[in-house]
């Protein structure tokens, strides 16, 4: 089955730690996106990548970093510089026709 | 921020009634899409309308697009309790893919 997988589903981070959220897709999509969603809020764009080895900042990139070494994978690192990282993180991919975004089930990150 | 805005933020209706939600956006787009999100889950695609289209139908969904006003509306007819969810518009510029703030719809049985 083709799809997009995020892991872990729940993640706890201590103050000052970096954590990495995984996003893997087997849809052969070029474009991948990371969004942050706070309770009762919309999705805000963190980073996106249109092609391997290239990525661009979205509206709220500060305190986050990404890599795109493989077409299938677009991991997001939440660094200690992100002062309020507790949120729901969603990864999505778009095919060449850009007619439909496919989403993972999300990672809920909590700072403890 | 390039994020679009939706209104109302929340909508509560009786089963069988129609639900209308609106989306406004800021930039020129290639297409606009609507998505649904059940609580704590990923988003699911509902319908796409291209920038050269004015209206699109799919089952109980009707979408309109007015590019001169940079706005779109989603109409769900004959609502059901299972339609209870959050609904988001997404605008595709061909590069960036932005979501609106969302409308939380509650359909009361």
GROMACS .gro file of C-alpha atoms in nm, chain A:
model
  112
    1UNK     CA    1   0.000   0.000   0.000
    2UNK     CA    2   0.130   0.343  -0.091
    3UNK     CA    3   0.123   0.608   0.172
    4UNK     CA    4   0.304   0.843   0.402
    5UNK     CA    5   0.422   0.738   0.746
    6UNK     CA    6   0.515   0.956   1.038
    7UNK     CA    7   0.684   0.830   1.350
    8UNK     CA    8   0.668   0.831   1.638
    9UNK     CA    9   0.303   0.907   1.707
   10UNK     CA   10   0.386   1.061   2.046
   11UNK     CA   11   0.717   1.217   2.144
   12UNK     CA   12   0.834   1.377   2.464
   13UNK     CA   13   1.124   1.616   2.475
   14UNK     CA   14   1.313   1.758   2.767
   15UNK     CA   15   1.411   2.122   2.774
   16UNK     CA   16   1.727   2.183   2.572
   17UNK     CA   17   1.707   1.862   2.370
   18UNK     CA   18   1.691   1.822   1.995
   19UNK     CA   19   1.443   1.569   1.863
   20UNK     CA   20   1.386   1.436   1.512
   21UNK     CA   21   1.049   1.351   1.364
   22UNK     CA   22   1.042   1.097   1.084
   23UNK     CA   23   0.841   1.126   0.762
   24UNK     CA   24   0.863   0.856   0.494
   25UNK     CA   25   0.658   0.818   0.176
   26UNK     CA   26   0.646   0.548  -0.090
   27UNK     CA   27   0.426   0.743  -0.329
   28UNK     CA   28   0.717   0.857  -0.547
   29UNK     CA   29   0.621   1.218  -0.477
   30UNK     CA   30   0.872   1.495  -0.533
   31UNK     CA   31   0.724   1.760  -0.304
   32UNK     CA   32   0.710   1.718   0.072
   33UNK     CA   33   0.593   1.958   0.345
   34UNK     CA   34   0.607   1.996   0.721
   35UNK     CA   35   0.332   2.176   0.912
   36UNK     CA   36   0.277   2.264   1.273
   37UNK     CA   37  -0.073   2.267   1.421
   38UNK     CA   38  -0.154   2.415   1.761
   39UNK     CA   39  -0.482   2.334   1.941
   40UNK     CA   40  -0.778   2.480   1.757
   41UNK     CA   41  -0.551   2.636   1.497
   42UNK     CA   42  -0.479   2.591   1.130
   43UNK     CA   43  -0.166   2.444   0.978
   44UNK     CA   44   0.143   2.663   0.958
   45UNK     CA   45   0.414   2.581   0.708
   46UNK     CA   46   0.756   2.507   0.859
   47UNK     CA   47   0.966   2.378   0.567
   48UNK     CA   48   0.907   2.231   0.225
   49UNK     CA   49   1.107   2.049  -0.036
   50UNK     CA   50   1.032   2.026  -0.406
   51UNK     CA   51   1.318   1.794  -0.492
   52UNK     CA   52   1.594   1.588  -0.337
   53UNK     CA   53   1.876   1.790  -0.179
   54UNK     CA   54   1.673   2.110  -0.187
   55UNK     CA   55   1.439   2.264   0.069
   56UNK     CA   56   1.291   2.603   0.151
   57UNK     CA   57   1.179   2.779   0.467
   58UNK     CA   58   0.812   2.830   0.532
   59UNK     CA   59   0.652   3.088   0.759
   60UNK     CA   60   0.780   2.949   1.092
   61UNK     CA   61   1.118   2.784   1.019
   62UNK     CA   62   1.303   2.931   1.317
   63UNK     CA   63   1.411   2.660   1.560
   64UNK     CA   64   1.360   2.381   1.306
   65UNK     CA   65   1.583   2.209   1.052
   66UNK     CA   66   1.524   1.953   0.777
   67UNK     CA   67   1.712   1.740   0.529
   68UNK     CA   68   1.611   1.578   0.201
   69UNK     CA   69   1.882   1.326   0.115
   70UNK     CA   70   1.638   1.075  -0.031
   71UNK     CA   71   1.316   1.124  -0.223
   72UNK     CA   72   1.129   0.905   0.023
   73UNK     CA   73   1.239   1.077   0.342
   74UNK     CA   74   1.200   1.427   0.485
   75UNK     CA   75   1.290   1.429   0.857
   76UNK     CA   76   1.225   1.734   1.073
   77UNK     CA   77   1.451   1.822   1.366
   78UNK     CA   78   1.307   2.037   1.641
   79UNK     CA   79   1.606   2.209   1.797
   80UNK     CA   80   1.653   2.356   2.142
   81UNK     CA   81   1.621   2.698   1.978
   82UNK     CA   82   1.248   2.636   1.929
   83UNK     CA   83   1.110   2.787   2.247
   84UNK     CA   84   0.758   2.653   2.228
   85UNK     CA   85   0.774   2.319   2.046
   86UNK     CA   86   0.470   2.152   2.202
   87UNK     CA   87   0.236   2.097   1.906
   88UNK     CA   88   0.099   1.849   1.656
   89UNK     CA   89   0.330   1.806   1.355
   90UNK     CA   90   0.202   1.694   1.017
   91UNK     CA   91   0.397   1.584   0.713
   92UNK     CA   92   0.248   1.583   0.363
   93UNK     CA   93   0.354   1.498   0.011
   94UNK     CA   94   0.229   1.612  -0.329
   95UNK     CA   95   0.258   1.428  -0.657
   96UNK     CA   96   0.367   1.575  -0.986
   97UNK     CA   97   0.014   1.685  -1.075
   98UNK     CA   98  -0.024   1.856  -0.735
   99UNK     CA   99  -0.393   1.762  -0.727
  100UNK     CA  100  -0.398   1.608  -0.382
  101UNK     CA  101  -0.180   1.623  -0.073
  102UNK     CA  102  -0.136   1.303   0.124
  103UNK     CA  103  -0.082   1.333   0.496
  104UNK     CA  104   0.074   1.121   0.762
  105UNK     CA  105  -0.112   1.060   1.087
  106UNK     CA  106   0.096   1.320   1.269
  107UNK     CA  107   0.337   1.333   1.561
  108UNK     CA  108   0.232   1.492   1.885
  109UNK     CA  109   0.535   1.649   2.052
  110UNK     CA  110   0.527   1.748   2.417
  111UNK     CA  111   0.798   1.925   2.613
  112UNK     CA  112   0.835   1.788   2.965
   0.00000   0.00000   0.00000
